[in-house]
């Protein structure tokens, strides 16, 4: 019973989300994930292009991170000790998805860099690769600190 009470109170709510180490990464994840979404959306996506997966991952992770952030802000996470393990699972899946999307975006950038027949801005694709790897790094850091919080609660 002691660990359940301790686990519930170890998650922040309200403005406390901006002061705890793993949860402070919500905003940078949203910013860099949104940048990936915008940059990939502004390029031509072909049928045989893996950028469709990148768009899916960036939109999905942006949406779920935003909803997760709102749940933390409104204190919904205070109702059960399950939220700590859900936080680890959610950000772990997002980190794996973003890693695969980063590799797919890098592959698409390399593959279509010399294609003169398509309007495919190379610099935007490079920026999307960089921002997707930054988003991946942020999700990995978030899941590591969330796992540490889960382990110590």
PDB file of C-alpha atoms in Angstrom:
ATOM      1  CA  UNK A   1       0.000   0.000   0.000  1.00  0.00           C
ATOM      2  CA  UNK A   2       2.906   2.303   0.734  1.00  0.00           C
ATOM      3  CA  UNK A   3       4.393   1.835  -2.738  1.00  0.00           C
ATOM      4  CA  UNK A   4       1.053   2.569  -4.418  1.00  0.00           C
ATOM      5  CA  UNK A   5       0.672   5.855  -2.586  1.00  0.00           C
ATOM      6  CA  UNK A   6       4.290   6.697  -3.275  1.00  0.00           C
ATOM      7  CA  UNK A   7       3.879   5.817  -6.990  1.00  0.00           C
ATOM      8  CA  UNK A   8       0.821   7.977  -7.434  1.00  0.00           C
ATOM      9  CA  UNK A   9       2.421  11.001  -5.824  1.00  0.00           C
ATOM     10  CA  UNK A  10       5.686  10.633  -7.766  1.00  0.00           C
ATOM     11  CA  UNK A  11       3.999  11.768 -10.990  1.00  0.00           C
ATOM     12  CA  UNK A  12       3.613  15.510 -11.425  1.00  0.00           C
ATOM     13  CA  UNK A  13       0.456  17.329 -12.356  1.00  0.00           C
ATOM     14  CA  UNK A  14      -0.382  20.885 -13.283  1.00  0.00           C
ATOM     15  CA  UNK A  15       2.616  23.184 -13.543  1.00  0.00           C
ATOM     16  CA  UNK A  16       4.740  20.535 -11.844  1.00  0.00           C
ATOM     17  CA  UNK A  17       5.104  18.951 -15.274  1.00  0.00           C
ATOM     18  CA  UNK A  18       7.516  21.755 -16.161  1.00  0.00           C
ATOM     19  CA  UNK A  19       9.768  21.044 -13.164  1.00  0.00           C
ATOM     20  CA  UNK A  20      10.387  17.286 -13.279  1.00  0.00           C
ATOM     21  CA  UNK A  21      13.202  15.856 -15.365  1.00  0.00           C
ATOM     22  CA  UNK A  22      11.459  13.358 -17.623  1.00  0.00           C
ATOM     23  CA  UNK A  23       8.351  15.484 -18.117  1.00  0.00           C
ATOM     24  CA  UNK A  24      10.244  18.617 -19.074  1.00  0.00           C
ATOM     25  CA  UNK A  25      10.902  16.904 -22.434  1.00  0.00           C
ATOM     26  CA  UNK A  26       7.228  17.112 -23.476  1.00  0.00           C
ATOM     27  CA  UNK A  27       7.605  20.554 -25.061  1.00  0.00           C
ATOM     28  CA  UNK A  28      10.835  19.827 -27.024  1.00  0.00           C
ATOM     29  CA  UNK A  29       9.301  16.539 -28.233  1.00  0.00           C
ATOM     30  CA  UNK A  30       6.295  18.448 -29.513  1.00  0.00           C
ATOM     31  CA  UNK A  31       8.442  21.139 -31.144  1.00  0.00           C
ATOM     32  CA  UNK A  32      10.834  18.800 -32.961  1.00  0.00           C
ATOM     33  CA  UNK A  33       8.093  16.305 -33.820  1.00  0.00           C
ATOM     34  CA  UNK A  34       6.049  19.147 -35.283  1.00  0.00           C
ATOM     35  CA  UNK A  35       9.043  20.316 -37.297  1.00  0.00           C
ATOM     36  CA  UNK A  36       9.482  16.821 -38.755  1.00  0.00           C
ATOM     37  CA  UNK A  37       5.796  16.739 -39.603  1.00  0.00           C
ATOM     38  CA  UNK A  38       5.935  20.145 -41.338  1.00  0.00           C
ATOM     39  CA  UNK A  39       9.138  19.459 -43.257  1.00  0.00           C
ATOM     40  CA  UNK A  40       8.052  16.065 -44.562  1.00  0.00           C
ATOM     41  CA  UNK A  41       4.611  17.404 -45.447  1.00  0.00           C
ATOM     42  CA  UNK A  42       6.194  20.148 -47.540  1.00  0.00           C
ATOM     43  CA  UNK A  43       8.052  17.679 -49.787  1.00  0.00           C
ATOM     44  CA  UNK A  44       6.713  15.409 -52.505  1.00  0.00           C
ATOM     45  CA  UNK A  45       5.861  11.984 -51.126  1.00  0.00           C
ATOM     46  CA  UNK A  46       5.866   9.296 -53.786  1.00  0.00           C
ATOM     47  CA  UNK A  47       4.080   5.962 -53.551  1.00  0.00           C
ATOM     48  CA  UNK A  48       7.335   4.028 -53.256  1.00  0.00           C
ATOM     49  CA  UNK A  49       8.720   6.540 -50.787  1.00  0.00           C
ATOM     50  CA  UNK A  50       9.168   5.623 -47.102  1.00  0.00           C
ATOM     51  CA  UNK A  51       8.232   9.161 -46.086  1.00  0.00           C
ATOM     52  CA  UNK A  52       4.649   7.993 -45.637  1.00  0.00           C
ATOM     53  CA  UNK A  53       5.836   6.088 -42.565  1.00  0.00           C
ATOM     54  CA  UNK A  54       7.668   9.189 -41.361  1.00  0.00           C
ATOM     55  CA  UNK A  55       4.464  11.226 -41.687  1.00  0.00           C
ATOM     56  CA  UNK A  56       2.457   8.568 -39.854  1.00  0.00           C
ATOM     57  CA  UNK A  57       4.958   8.389 -36.992  1.00  0.00           C
ATOM     58  CA  UNK A  58       5.366  12.145 -36.646  1.00  0.00           C
ATOM     59  CA  UNK A  59       1.607  12.812 -36.629  1.00  0.00           C
ATOM     60  CA  UNK A  60       0.871   9.874 -34.310  1.00  0.00           C
ATOM     61  CA  UNK A  61       3.616  10.713 -31.826  1.00  0.00           C
ATOM     62  CA  UNK A  62       2.769  14.420 -31.896  1.00  0.00           C
ATOM     63  CA  UNK A  63      -0.885  13.665 -31.178  1.00  0.00           C
ATOM     64  CA  UNK A  64      -0.212  11.143 -28.429  1.00  0.00           C
ATOM     65  CA  UNK A  65       2.482  13.285 -26.799  1.00  0.00           C
ATOM     66  CA  UNK A  66       0.143  16.269 -26.786  1.00  0.00           C
ATOM     67  CA  UNK A  67      -2.698  14.218 -25.282  1.00  0.00           C
ATOM     68  CA  UNK A  68      -0.317  12.669 -22.734  1.00  0.00           C
ATOM     69  CA  UNK A  69       0.922  16.154 -21.826  1.00  0.00           C
ATOM     70  CA  UNK A  70      -2.659  17.345 -21.328  1.00  0.00           C
ATOM     71  CA  UNK A  71      -3.463  14.341 -19.130  1.00  0.00           C
ATOM     72  CA  UNK A  72      -0.468  15.189 -16.971  1.00  0.00           C
ATOM     73  CA  UNK A  73      -1.367  18.884 -16.850  1.00  0.00           C
ATOM     74  CA  UNK A  74      -4.953  18.151 -15.742  1.00  0.00           C
ATOM     75  CA  UNK A  75      -3.811  15.640 -13.100  1.00  0.00           C
ATOM     76  CA  UNK A  76      -5.534  12.580 -14.554  1.00  0.00           C
ATOM     77  CA  UNK A  77      -2.313  10.653 -13.882  1.00  0.00           C
ATOM     78  CA  UNK A  78      -2.869  10.946 -10.123  1.00  0.00           C
ATOM     79  CA  UNK A  79      -5.682   8.394 -10.094  1.00  0.00           C
ATOM     80  CA  UNK A  80      -3.710   5.139 -10.364  1.00  0.00           C
ATOM     81  CA  UNK A  81      -0.160   3.793  -9.986  1.00  0.00           C
ATOM     82  CA  UNK A  82      -0.456   2.272 -13.479  1.00  0.00           C
ATOM     83  CA  UNK A  83       0.344   5.668 -15.023  1.00  0.00           C
ATOM     84  CA  UNK A  84       4.049   5.318 -14.234  1.00  0.00           C
ATOM     85  CA  UNK A  85       4.388   2.139 -16.271  1.00  0.00           C
ATOM     86  CA  UNK A  86       2.129   3.559 -19.006  1.00  0.00           C
ATOM     87  CA  UNK A  87       4.464   6.547 -19.251  1.00  0.00           C
ATOM     88  CA  UNK A  88       7.431   4.236 -19.824  1.00  0.00           C
ATOM     89  CA  UNK A  89       5.541   2.153 -22.388  1.00  0.00           C
ATOM     90  CA  UNK A  90       4.190   5.155 -24.290  1.00  0.00           C
ATOM     91  CA  UNK A  91       7.543   6.874 -24.639  1.00  0.00           C
ATOM     92  CA  UNK A  92       9.346   3.604 -25.329  1.00  0.00           C
ATOM     93  CA  UNK A  93       7.055   2.861 -28.266  1.00  0.00           C
ATOM     94  CA  UNK A  94       7.416   6.441 -29.492  1.00  0.00           C
ATOM     95  CA  UNK A  95      11.220   6.157 -29.315  1.00  0.00           C
ATOM     96  CA  UNK A  96      11.187   2.928 -31.346  1.00  0.00           C
ATOM     97  CA  UNK A  97       8.789   4.403 -33.902  1.00  0.00           C
ATOM     98  CA  UNK A  98      10.842   7.572 -34.247  1.00  0.00           C
ATOM     99  CA  UNK A  99      14.062   5.600 -34.661  1.00  0.00           C
ATOM    100  CA  UNK A 100      12.549   3.645 -37.545  1.00  0.00           C
ATOM    101  CA  UNK A 101      11.110   6.847 -39.040  1.00  0.00           C
ATOM    102  CA  UNK A 102      14.491   8.577 -38.782  1.00  0.00           C
ATOM    103  CA  UNK A 103      16.171   5.764 -40.657  1.00  0.00           C
ATOM    104  CA  UNK A 104      13.415   5.792 -43.294  1.00  0.00           C
ATOM    105  CA  UNK A 105      13.724   9.568 -43.703  1.00  0.00           C
ATOM    106  CA  UNK A 106      17.501   9.321 -44.073  1.00  0.00           C
ATOM    107  CA  UNK A 107      17.054   6.582 -46.684  1.00  0.00           C
ATOM    108  CA  UNK A 108      14.526   8.671 -48.620  1.00  0.00           C
ATOM    109  CA  UNK A 109      16.815  11.701 -48.499  1.00  0.00           C
ATOM    110  CA  UNK A 110      19.777   9.738 -49.850  1.00  0.00           C
ATOM    111  CA  UNK A 111      17.695   7.944 -52.478  1.00  0.00           C
ATOM    112  CA  UNK A 112      16.045  11.030 -53.947  1.00  0.00           C
ATOM    113  CA  UNK A 113      18.901  13.533 -53.619  1.00  0.00           C
ATOM    114  CA  UNK A 114      19.901  13.401 -57.303  1.00  0.00           C
ATOM    115  CA  UNK A 115      16.431  13.090 -58.796  1.00  0.00           C
ATOM    116  CA  UNK A 116      16.192  16.068 -61.149  1.00  0.00           C
ATOM    117  CA  UNK A 117      12.718  15.245 -62.441  1.00  0.00           C
ATOM    118  CA  UNK A 118      10.947  15.765 -59.144  1.00  0.00           C
ATOM    119  CA  UNK A 119      10.614  18.861 -57.056  1.00  0.00           C
ATOM    120  CA  UNK A 120      12.032  17.403 -53.889  1.00  0.00           C
ATOM    121  CA  UNK A 121      13.923  20.000 -51.842  1.00  0.00           C
ATOM    122  CA  UNK A 122      17.045  18.326 -50.568  1.00  0.00           C
ATOM    123  CA  UNK A 123      17.648  20.823 -47.755  1.00  0.00           C
ATOM    124  CA  UNK A 124      14.182  20.264 -46.291  1.00  0.00           C
ATOM    125  CA  UNK A 125      14.760  16.521 -46.289  1.00  0.00           C
ATOM    126  CA  UNK A 126      18.110  16.953 -44.560  1.00  0.00           C
ATOM    127  CA  UNK A 127      16.471  19.167 -41.935  1.00  0.00           C
ATOM    128  CA  UNK A 128      13.737  16.565 -41.467  1.00  0.00           C
ATOM    129  CA  UNK A 129      16.390  13.881 -40.900  1.00  0.00           C
ATOM    130  CA  UNK A 130      18.202  16.027 -38.322  1.00  0.00           C
ATOM    131  CA  UNK A 131      15.011  16.954 -36.480  1.00  0.00           C
ATOM    132  CA  UNK A 132      13.734  13.373 -36.503  1.00  0.00           C
ATOM    133  CA  UNK A 133      16.960  12.151 -34.916  1.00  0.00           C
ATOM    134  CA  UNK A 134      16.701  14.937 -32.325  1.00  0.00           C
ATOM    135  CA  UNK A 135      13.096  13.888 -31.611  1.00  0.00           C
ATOM    136  CA  UNK A 136      14.289  10.279 -31.316  1.00  0.00           C
ATOM    137  CA  UNK A 137      16.962  11.339 -28.846  1.00  0.00           C
ATOM    138  CA  UNK A 138      14.409  13.298 -26.789  1.00  0.00           C
ATOM    139  CA  UNK A 139      12.030  10.328 -26.641  1.00  0.00           C
ATOM    140  CA  UNK A 140      14.877   7.995 -25.645  1.00  0.00           C
ATOM    141  CA  UNK A 141      15.992  10.365 -22.873  1.00  0.00           C
ATOM    142  CA  UNK A 142      12.383  10.696 -21.723  1.00  0.00           C
ATOM    143  CA  UNK A 143      11.883   6.927 -21.583  1.00  0.00           C
ATOM    144  CA  UNK A 144      15.170   6.409 -19.711  1.00  0.00           C
ATOM    145  CA  UNK A 145      14.231   8.924 -17.020  1.00  0.00           C
ATOM    146  CA  UNK A 146      10.657   7.600 -16.910  1.00  0.00           C
ATOM    147  CA  UNK A 147      12.005   4.066 -16.433  1.00  0.00           C
ATOM    148  CA  UNK A 148      14.237   5.338 -13.632  1.00  0.00           C
ATOM    149  CA  UNK A 149      11.214   7.002 -11.996  1.00  0.00           C
ATOM    150  CA  UNK A 150       9.249   3.757 -12.414  1.00  0.00           C
ATOM    151  CA  UNK A 151      12.077   1.731 -10.875  1.00  0.00           C
ATOM    152  CA  UNK A 152      12.444   4.017  -7.865  1.00  0.00           C
ATOM    153  CA  UNK A 153       8.729   4.369  -7.133  1.00  0.00           C
TER     154      UNK A 153
END
